[in-house]
Amino acid sequence: MRSASLFAGRRALISALAATLVLFSAGCGGGEKPAGGPEAGAPPKAADTIVIGEYGSMTGAEATFGQGTHEGVMLALEEINAAGGVLGKQVVVKDYDTQGKTQEAGTAVTRLITDDKVVAIVGEVASSLSIAGGRVAQQMGVPMVSPASTNPQVTQIGDMIFRVCFIDPFQGYVMATFAKDTLGSKKVAILYDQASAYSKGLKDDFVKAFTAGGGVISAEAAYTAGDQDYSAQLTTIRDGAPDAIFIPGYYTDVGNIAIQVKKLGINAKLLGGDGWDSPKLAEIGGTAIEGGYYSNHYAVEEARPEVAEFVKKYQARYGRVPDGMGALGYDATRLLVDAIGRAGSTDGKAIAKALAETKDFPGVTGSITIDAERNAQKSAVVLEMKGGKPVYVATVKPPGAADAAPPAAPVAAEGGAVPAPNAPAPTEAAPAKGAPPAGPGKAGKSGAP
Amino acid sequence: MTRLLQTLLDGVAVGSLYALIALGYTMVYGILRFINFAHSDVFMLGAWVSWALAMALGYSGVGAEIPWFAPALVLVGSMAACGLLGFLIERLAYRRLRSAPRINVLITAIGVSLLIENTGQLPALFGTQPQRMPALVPDLNLATLAGVNLPLVDVLVIGVSVGLMLGLEFLVHRTRLGLAMRAVSYDTRTAALMGIPVDRVISFTFVVGSALAAAAGFLNAAKYPGLNQAAHPTWILLGLKAFVAAVVGGIGNLRGAMAGGLLIGLVELFGAAYLSPHLRDVYVFVLLIVVLLVRPEGLLGKAVKEKV
Amino acid sequence: MRDLASRSAAHVPPLGRALLTSLGPVAAGLGLAALLHLATPSLGGFYTKVLMDVGINIVLAVSLNLVNGFTGQFSIGHAGFMAVGGYVAGSITYYGGFALFGTAMVEPGLFTPGALLFAVATLVGGLAAALAGFVVGLPSLRLRGDYLAIVTLGFGEILRVVVQRSGDVVSAGGDAATAEAVRAMPVTDWFTQVGGSLGFNGLPFHTNLFWVWTAVTAVLLLSARLKSSTHGRALLSIREDEIAAEAMGVPTTRLKVRAFVYAAFFAGIAGSLFAHEVGTTLNPRELGFQKSFEIVIMVVLGGMGSISGTIIAAIVLSVIPELFRSFSEYRMIAYALTLILMMLLRPQGLFGVRELWQLGPFARKGAR
């Protein structure tokens, strides 16, 4: 019996050591393999390619964000490489899935920089994750361009972090103005996601803008992403009899909330931000989300020629219409590669400098100029959920924008509160009203949410 | 008044779901004396299998034909599938460990739980994204009292839960099989000596518990159609609260589980409505700790002296 | 027959040997830690991070082994104590940094004032976690059975929700403004303004290989010495048969609580190291029962009661997620299957209760 246990013990010992050794050596060697799997005609490493990193939520509750962005990124890269790449080299992307978790975001960026040795990074969409990843990128001196994070804190991390979209102080202003002027809402209730920097910040910005214009916030309630039951919060909201409910969350929860709003018989318009932008919103929210309005970065029906061309290319490549994330991913990648070209090198600081100097870069989502806070000065569009699809309603420019390109005429304008004739009103009225609260994006830092 | 009635309604509905899940926990604990951590995943699968069935039968999409028996069909299908799953789990994972130290079985249960969650998220199965459960129950409002709607769905949830619980009561207290179950939970070895096929009774217990959890999953999906993906912590949290219900009611005690479930549902909803909705998860666990400190055997449980 | 005094005196080892066996391991551990720290530049960012993660996981797993392994209890709230330690230490380095130095991002290192603050903060974090361990452990360890598992789960959840409700991290845009704001705050606010659901952002990156592996040394020394001491043997007896141990006069509740508190202390230390690492954020949702499960799995796979087994399991399970990052969906499934198979086929884990050096050719007669 003793020998049996001795033998068993020795076996266990040897196998344990062997396993550990194998894993360690595999681990050390594994770092060099491009983890996308062995590719027969793999592009020659390092010397002939420029590697940029991407991190996004490919799985999880915000999966369409990461997937949409990724499609935009790949489309851009294919075009760029077909045209010869940049600095004489082809551009390759290495991407990691953050699963919607901040921990994974930090780890992904760390790995991209230290192991995959990327020269720059595109990502993320969710602001909380961009903040987590951005801190690492800033610490290690690698420039990062966020396609769609709108919380001001993201670029406040440091001089290596940029974004190609507008920020929430502006977005809050857009929806507040839309609610007040176009929908005529006097009382608005808020239901926001306390687990998301984006939702919290956008909520604060909306409240500031709405109350500054004389509106009243009848109730403010919070949920945590992933919750099922909102009855407690909605009952409180119902008591206040609001004209509209502002739900600055992500599409999965918004869909569920809309269903319960309807169930509780609350007759209020639903408003939201760019977190709504996903083909899954209508799928989850069904008829309950019909008639909801949200601000976004671009609309498929916009009359600008770049948009139509992009939609055509995207549809040919992927067989469906691009959402905001696809467009922003596309723009972010093209801007990043353009900056690398302008910098003339892959040095982090040089790229960051080139990014900071970006002026009037033609993007699908609008002309991109990077301001002193490393944010993009852009207009927003307001979309309405109609027939299970987002439909363009209006464009709102950042207040004080000099060039007055006429707002594109909405394609289908009918019914109740759709403001076809009113579309120009928020635009023109804005500069006349003087600097809106918190002066979104322009001079001076917007106050931290 | 409106708020009181609304909260009461929601509390009872949610509570009955907790009760159904708690029954599974308590039955397994009564017989095998261990906490089946994988039970919350059976509940999750009940919801997802219902979704898959509804999609496969063509009930989704605008203008789909939904026959009147659709909910019953999907419910039964889901219960059958999950009952089978429960049987397999017991047979493959737990049976060999019946005489092992308790920790081993607990760890195995955790392993099974992780396995189910992550397999469920595979693209081949349910995928990593949330989905919408097709509305099998018409969106009718049965009544409105003092401003509070009484949707058909809620009535269904409460009705089916109560029906199943009554069925279980009948099974356990009025049939021979139930007698066998009670005997095995009282003293396994003596029951075996009396000629009761212990293995089969245990398997049956798992099947029944899993079927109830599946029913809870279906009802949950009917009430909250936005299904979170399989590995989402929300499912585990719900299962955990149901487990707390079983403990509060007296673990091993069927009526305790039902009462506990109802109590937990009401505590959670009333706490959320009248105290703070942000702390809704906390109320349940605070109740747990209070009960464990004051009356660890649970409200309806009996303190068991351990014989050496 | 010599008298008792001289016989017992014969067992006292000579001073030299005594010093060697007592201080030797300490010196060796610190030496290794210092060596690793000096090797950091040549290791590169990625491997440094891996080594730090491995070290932190070792601290977590070995400390949990005190409770789950030695004492045979089933605690699944370890991540909760990690969170307590992390948040308390983070509050001190962040707000303390602003109050004392005017900025949170002070120079990290070994002997800088920032590092000193970090060390103090980590210790305080550990003590806070130990206190939490005492509060949680005392009522639940009085009872036998699975109650500890339930209570620790519940504790973890309550903590998560409470932290999610905390206020925003004070950050007024710029060090000077923030420092002013911080100095105007009451000290108690340091611990309530920790970022809530958004996580505690802005913590300085103090964690380096030296601190991590010093903590590893500490926890290993404690564990190994405990195991072969009277206290440790009493814990093992509780695991084997609690009623018999009680009958033998072992103060079971007191010892169980003590082991629990030690474990919580080190979890707190690990939490602080985790919080100040590059690329990690303290986030209440990600320090919940799932993280606790991961630590439990390390202890179980290594063999509950075996320190070396736990170390190996911690190393393996820290490295694997990185290896299989591309196949992450299958990784968790493989994980789960391994766990189940392990329990069915080799429930005692890798080494059972024995240590690496007690196996095979090294097994002594009757060694345990």
JSON list of N, CA, C and O in Angstrom, two decimals, chain A residues 134-166:
[
{"chain": "A", "resi": 134, "resn": "GLY", "atom": "N", "xyz": [-7.75, 53.44, -21.16]},
{"chain": "A", "resi": 134, "resn": "GLY", "atom": "CA", "xyz": [-7.03, 54.67, -21.46]},
{"chain": "A", "resi": 134, "resn": "GLY", "atom": "C", "xyz": [-5.95, 54.97, -20.45]},
{"chain": "A", "resi": 134, "resn": "GLY", "atom": "O", "xyz": [-4.88, 55.48, -20.77]},
{"chain": "A", "resi": 135, "resn": "ARG", "atom": "N", "xyz": [-6.21, 54.64, -19.18]},
{"chain": "A", "resi": 135, "resn": "ARG", "atom": "CA", "xyz": [-5.20, 54.93, -18.16]},
{"chain": "A", "resi": 135, "resn": "ARG", "atom": "C", "xyz": [-3.92, 54.15, -18.44]},
{"chain": "A", "resi": 135, "resn": "ARG", "atom": "O", "xyz": [-2.82, 54.65, -18.25]},
{"chain": "A", "resi": 136, "resn": "VAL", "atom": "N", "xyz": [-4.12, 52.93, -18.93]},
{"chain": "A", "resi": 136, "resn": "VAL", "atom": "CA", "xyz": [-2.94, 52.13, -19.25]},
{"chain": "A", "resi": 136, "resn": "VAL", "atom": "C", "xyz": [-2.21, 52.72, -20.45]},
{"chain": "A", "resi": 136, "resn": "VAL", "atom": "O", "xyz": [-0.98, 52.86, -20.45]},
{"chain": "A", "resi": 137, "resn": "ALA", "atom": "N", "xyz": [-2.98, 53.07, -21.47]},
{"chain": "A", "resi": 137, "resn": "ALA", "atom": "CA", "xyz": [-2.37, 53.62, -22.69]},
{"chain": "A", "resi": 137, "resn": "ALA", "atom": "C", "xyz": [-1.59, 54.89, -22.38]},
{"chain": "A", "resi": 137, "resn": "ALA", "atom": "O", "xyz": [-0.48, 55.10, -22.87]},
{"chain": "A", "resi": 138, "resn": "GLN", "atom": "N", "xyz": [-2.19, 55.73, -21.55]},
{"chain": "A", "resi": 138, "resn": "GLN", "atom": "CA", "xyz": [-1.52, 56.99, -21.19]},
{"chain": "A", "resi": 138, "resn": "GLN", "atom": "C", "xyz": [-0.25, 56.69, -20.42]},
{"chain": "A", "resi": 138, "resn": "GLN", "atom": "O", "xyz": [0.80, 57.27, -20.69]},
{"chain": "A", "resi": 139, "resn": "GLN", "atom": "N", "xyz": [-0.35, 55.76, -19.49]},
{"chain": "A", "resi": 139, "resn": "GLN", "atom": "CA", "xyz": [0.81, 55.41, -18.67]},
{"chain": "A", "resi": 139, "resn": "GLN", "atom": "C", "xyz": [1.96, 54.91, -19.53]},
{"chain": "A", "resi": 139, "resn": "GLN", "atom": "O", "xyz": [3.11, 55.21, -19.28]},
{"chain": "A", "resi": 140, "resn": "MET", "atom": "N", "xyz": [1.59, 54.17, -20.59]},
{"chain": "A", "resi": 140, "resn": "MET", "atom": "CA", "xyz": [2.65, 53.56, -21.39]},
{"chain": "A", "resi": 140, "resn": "MET", "atom": "C", "xyz": [2.97, 54.35, -22.64]},
{"chain": "A", "resi": 140, "resn": "MET", "atom": "O", "xyz": [3.74, 53.88, -23.49]},
{"chain": "A", "resi": 141, "resn": "GLY", "atom": "N", "xyz": [2.35, 55.52, -22.80]},
{"chain": "A", "resi": 141, "resn": "GLY", "atom": "CA", "xyz": [2.71, 56.39, -23.90]},
{"chain": "A", "resi": 141, "resn": "GLY", "atom": "C", "xyz": [2.28, 55.93, -25.28]},
{"chain": "A", "resi": 141, "resn": "GLY", "atom": "O", "xyz": [2.96, 56.17, -26.27]},
{"chain": "A", "resi": 142, "resn": "VAL", "atom": "N", "xyz": [1.14, 55.24, -25.35]},
{"chain": "A", "resi": 142, "resn": "VAL", "atom": "CA", "xyz": [0.64, 54.81, -26.66]},
{"chain": "A", "resi": 142, "resn": "VAL", "atom": "C", "xyz": [-0.65, 55.57, -26.95]},
{"chain": "A", "resi": 142, "resn": "VAL", "atom": "O", "xyz": [-1.56, 55.56, -26.12]},
{"chain": "A", "resi": 143, "resn": "PRO", "atom": "N", "xyz": [-0.76, 56.19, -28.12]},
{"chain": "A", "resi": 143, "resn": "PRO", "atom": "CA", "xyz": [-1.98, 56.96, -28.39]},
{"chain": "A", "resi": 143, "resn": "PRO", "atom": "C", "xyz": [-3.20, 56.06, -28.58]},
{"chain": "A", "resi": 143, "resn": "PRO", "atom": "O", "xyz": [-3.10, 54.97, -29.12]},
{"chain": "A", "resi": 144, "resn": "MET", "atom": "N", "xyz": [-4.31, 56.56, -28.12]},
{"chain": "A", "resi": 144, "resn": "MET", "atom": "CA", "xyz": [-5.55, 55.80, -28.22]},
{"chain": "A", "resi": 144, "resn": "MET", "atom": "C", "xyz": [-6.65, 56.70, -28.77]},
{"chain": "A", "resi": 144, "resn": "MET", "atom": "O", "xyz": [-6.77, 57.85, -28.36]},
{"chain": "A", "resi": 145, "resn": "VAL", "atom": "N", "xyz": [-7.40, 56.17, -29.72]},
{"chain": "A", "resi": 145, "resn": "VAL", "atom": "CA", "xyz": [-8.52, 56.94, -30.28]},
{"chain": "A", "resi": 145, "resn": "VAL", "atom": "C", "xyz": [-9.80, 56.18, -29.97]},
{"chain": "A", "resi": 145, "resn": "VAL", "atom": "O", "xyz": [-9.98, 55.05, -30.41]},
{"chain": "A", "resi": 146, "resn": "SER", "atom": "N", "xyz": [-10.67, 56.80, -29.23]},
{"chain": "A", "resi": 146, "resn": "SER", "atom": "CA", "xyz": [-11.94, 56.15, -28.94]},
{"chain": "A", "resi": 146, "resn": "SER", "atom": "C", "xyz": [-12.93, 56.51, -30.02]},
{"chain": "A", "resi": 146, "resn": "SER", "atom": "O", "xyz": [-13.12, 57.69, -30.33]},
{"chain": "A", "resi": 147, "resn": "PRO", "atom": "N", "xyz": [-13.59, 55.51, -30.59]},
{"chain": "A", "resi": 147, "resn": "PRO", "atom": "CA", "xyz": [-14.55, 55.85, -31.63]},
{"chain": "A", "resi": 147, "resn": "PRO", "atom": "C", "xyz": [-15.82, 56.48, -31.10]},
{"chain": "A", "resi": 147, "resn": "PRO", "atom": "O", "xyz": [-16.40, 57.34, -31.74]},
{"chain": "A", "resi": 148, "resn": "ALA", "atom": "N", "xyz": [-16.26, 56.02, -29.92]},
{"chain": "A", "resi": 148, "resn": "ALA", "atom": "CA", "xyz": [-17.61, 56.42, -29.53]},
{"chain": "A", "resi": 148, "resn": "ALA", "atom": "C", "xyz": [-17.81, 56.72, -28.05]},
{"chain": "A", "resi": 148, "resn": "ALA", "atom": "O", "xyz": [-18.94, 56.89, -27.63]},
{"chain": "A", "resi": 149, "resn": "SER", "atom": "N", "xyz": [-16.76, 56.79, -27.26]},
{"chain": "A", "resi": 149, "resn": "SER", "atom": "CA", "xyz": [-16.97, 57.10, -25.85]},
{"chain": "A", "resi": 149, "resn": "SER", "atom": "C", "xyz": [-17.23, 58.58, -25.69]},
{"chain": "A", "resi": 149, "resn": "SER", "atom": "O", "xyz": [-16.44, 59.41, -26.13]},
{"chain": "A", "resi": 150, "resn": "THR", "atom": "N", "xyz": [-18.34, 58.90, -25.04]},
{"chain": "A", "resi": 150, "resn": "THR", "atom": "CA", "xyz": [-18.73, 60.30, -25.00]},
{"chain": "A", "resi": 150, "resn": "THR", "atom": "C", "xyz": [-18.53, 60.96, -23.64]},
{"chain": "A", "resi": 150, "resn": "THR", "atom": "O", "xyz": [-18.76, 62.15, -23.50]},
{"chain": "A", "resi": 151, "resn": "ASN", "atom": "N", "xyz": [-18.13, 60.20, -22.63]},
{"chain": "A", "resi": 151, "resn": "ASN", "atom": "CA", "xyz": [-17.93, 60.82, -21.33]},
{"chain": "A", "resi": 151, "resn": "ASN", "atom": "C", "xyz": [-16.66, 61.66, -21.32]},
{"chain": "A", "resi": 151, "resn": "ASN", "atom": "O", "xyz": [-15.61, 61.19, -21.73]},
{"chain": "A", "resi": 152, "resn": "PRO", "atom": "N", "xyz": [-16.73, 62.92, -20.85]},
{"chain": "A", "resi": 152, "resn": "PRO", "atom": "CA", "xyz": [-15.57, 63.82, -20.90]},
{"chain": "A", "resi": 152, "resn": "PRO", "atom": "C", "xyz": [-14.34, 63.25, -20.20]},
{"chain": "A", "resi": 152, "resn": "PRO", "atom": "O", "xyz": [-13.21, 63.54, -20.61]},
{"chain": "A", "resi": 153, "resn": "GLN", "atom": "N", "xyz": [-14.54, 62.43, -19.17]},
{"chain": "A", "resi": 153, "resn": "GLN", "atom": "CA", "xyz": [-13.40, 61.94, -18.40]},
{"chain": "A", "resi": 153, "resn": "GLN", "atom": "C", "xyz": [-12.41, 61.15, -19.24]},
{"chain": "A", "resi": 153, "resn": "GLN", "atom": "O", "xyz": [-11.25, 61.04, -18.89]},
{"chain": "A", "resi": 154, "resn": "VAL", "atom": "N", "xyz": [-12.90, 60.59, -20.36]},
{"chain": "A", "resi": 154, "resn": "VAL", "atom": "CA", "xyz": [-12.02, 59.71, -21.13]},
{"chain": "A", "resi": 154, "resn": "VAL", "atom": "C", "xyz": [-10.80, 60.47, -21.64]},
{"chain": "A", "resi": 154, "resn": "VAL", "atom": "O", "xyz": [-9.66, 60.06, -21.45]},
{"chain": "A", "resi": 155, "resn": "THR", "atom": "N", "xyz": [-11.02, 61.61, -22.29]},
{"chain": "A", "resi": 155, "resn": "THR", "atom": "CA", "xyz": [-9.86, 62.33, -22.82]},
{"chain": "A", "resi": 155, "resn": "THR", "atom": "C", "xyz": [-9.15, 63.14, -21.74]},
{"chain": "A", "resi": 155, "resn": "THR", "atom": "O", "xyz": [-8.03, 63.60, -21.96]},
{"chain": "A", "resi": 156, "resn": "GLN", "atom": "N", "xyz": [-9.79, 63.30, -20.58]},
{"chain": "A", "resi": 156, "resn": "GLN", "atom": "CA", "xyz": [-9.14, 64.04, -19.52]},
{"chain": "A", "resi": 156, "resn": "GLN", "atom": "C", "xyz": [-7.99, 63.23, -18.92]},
{"chain": "A", "resi": 156, "resn": "GLN", "atom": "O", "xyz": [-7.21, 63.75, -18.14]},
{"chain": "A", "resi": 157, "resn": "ILE", "atom": "N", "xyz": [-7.91, 61.95, -19.27]},
{"chain": "A", "resi": 157, "resn": "ILE", "atom": "CA", "xyz": [-6.86, 61.11, -18.69]},
{"chain": "A", "resi": 157, "resn": "ILE", "atom": "C", "xyz": [-5.48, 61.64, -19.06]},
{"chain": "A", "resi": 157, "resn": "ILE", "atom": "O", "xyz": [-4.56, 61.62, -18.24]},
{"chain": "A", "resi": 158, "resn": "GLY", "atom": "N", "xyz": [-5.32, 62.08, -20.29]},
{"chain": "A", "resi": 158, "resn": "GLY", "atom": "CA", "xyz": [-4.00, 62.59, -20.64]},
{"chain": "A", "resi": 158, "resn": "GLY", "atom": "C", "xyz": [-3.87, 62.88, -22.11]},
{"chain": "A", "resi": 158, "resn": "GLY", "atom": "O", "xyz": [-4.81, 62.71, -22.89]},
{"chain": "A", "resi": 159, "resn": "ASP", "atom": "N", "xyz": [-2.69, 63.28, -22.51]},
{"chain": "A", "resi": 159, "resn": "ASP", "atom": "CA", "xyz": [-2.50, 63.77, -23.87]},
{"chain": "A", "resi": 159, "resn": "ASP", "atom": "C", "xyz": [-2.36, 62.67, -24.91]},
{"chain": "A", "resi": 159, "resn": "ASP", "atom": "O", "xyz": [-2.07, 62.94, -26.06]},
{"chain": "A", "resi": 160, "resn": "MET", "atom": "N", "xyz": [-2.53, 61.43, -24.50]},
{"chain": "A", "resi": 160, "resn": "MET", "atom": "CA", "xyz": [-2.43, 60.35, -25.48]},
{"chain": "A", "resi": 160, "resn": "MET", "atom": "C", "xyz": [-3.81, 59.86, -25.91]},
{"chain": "A", "resi": 160, "resn": "MET", "atom": "O", "xyz": [-3.93, 59.02, -26.78]},
{"chain": "A", "resi": 161, "resn": "ILE", "atom": "N", "xyz": [-4.84, 60.40, -25.26]},
{"chain": "A", "resi": 161, "resn": "ILE", "atom": "CA", "xyz": [-6.18, 59.86, -25.49]},
{"chain": "A", "resi": 161, "resn": "ILE", "atom": "C", "xyz": [-7.02, 60.84, -26.29]},
{"chain": "A", "resi": 161, "resn": "ILE", "atom": "O", "xyz": [-7.16, 62.00, -25.91]},
{"chain": "A", "resi": 162, "resn": "PHE", "atom": "N", "xyz": [-7.59, 60.33, -27.40]},
{"chain": "A", "resi": 162, "resn": "PHE", "atom": "CA", "xyz": [-8.40, 61.17, -28.27]},
{"chain": "A", "resi": 162, "resn": "PHE", "atom": "C", "xyz": [-9.74, 60.49, -28.54]},
{"chain": "A", "resi": 162, "resn": "PHE", "atom": "O", "xyz": [-9.93, 59.33, -28.22]},
{"chain": "A", "resi": 163, "resn": "ARG", "atom": "N", "xyz": [-10.64, 61.25, -29.14]},
{"chain": "A", "resi": 163, "resn": "ARG", "atom": "CA", "xyz": [-11.88, 60.61, -29.57]},
{"chain": "A", "resi": 163, "resn": "ARG", "atom": "C", "xyz": [-12.38, 61.29, -30.83]},
{"chain": "A", "resi": 163, "resn": "ARG", "atom": "O", "xyz": [-12.06, 62.45, -31.09]},
{"chain": "A", "resi": 164, "resn": "VAL", "atom": "N", "xyz": [-13.17, 60.57, -31.61]},
{"chain": "A", "resi": 164, "resn": "VAL", "atom": "CA", "xyz": [-13.68, 61.15, -32.86]},
{"chain": "A", "resi": 164, "resn": "VAL", "atom": "C", "xyz": [-15.16, 61.45, -32.76]},
{"chain": "A", "resi": 164, "resn": "VAL", "atom": "O", "xyz": [-15.82, 61.63, -33.77]},
{"chain": "A", "resi": 165, "resn": "CYS", "atom": "N", "xyz": [-15.69, 61.49, -31.55]},
{"chain": "A", "resi": 165, "resn": "CYS", "atom": "CA", "xyz": [-17.12, 61.75, -31.42]},
{"chain": "A", "resi": 165, "resn": "CYS", "atom": "C", "xyz": [-17.33, 62.95, -30.52]},
{"chain": "A", "resi": 165, "resn": "CYS", "atom": "O", "xyz": [-16.38, 63.45, -29.92]},
{"chain": "A", "resi": 166, "resn": "PHE", "atom": "N", "xyz": [-18.58, 63.37, -30.40]},
{"chain": "A", "resi": 166, "resn": "PHE", "atom": "CA", "xyz": [-18.84, 64.49, -29.50]},
{"chain": "A", "resi": 166, "resn": "PHE", "atom": "C", "xyz": [-18.87, 63.97, -28.06]},
{"chain": "A", "resi": 166, "resn": "PHE", "atom": "O", "xyz": [-18.78, 62.78, -27.81]}
]
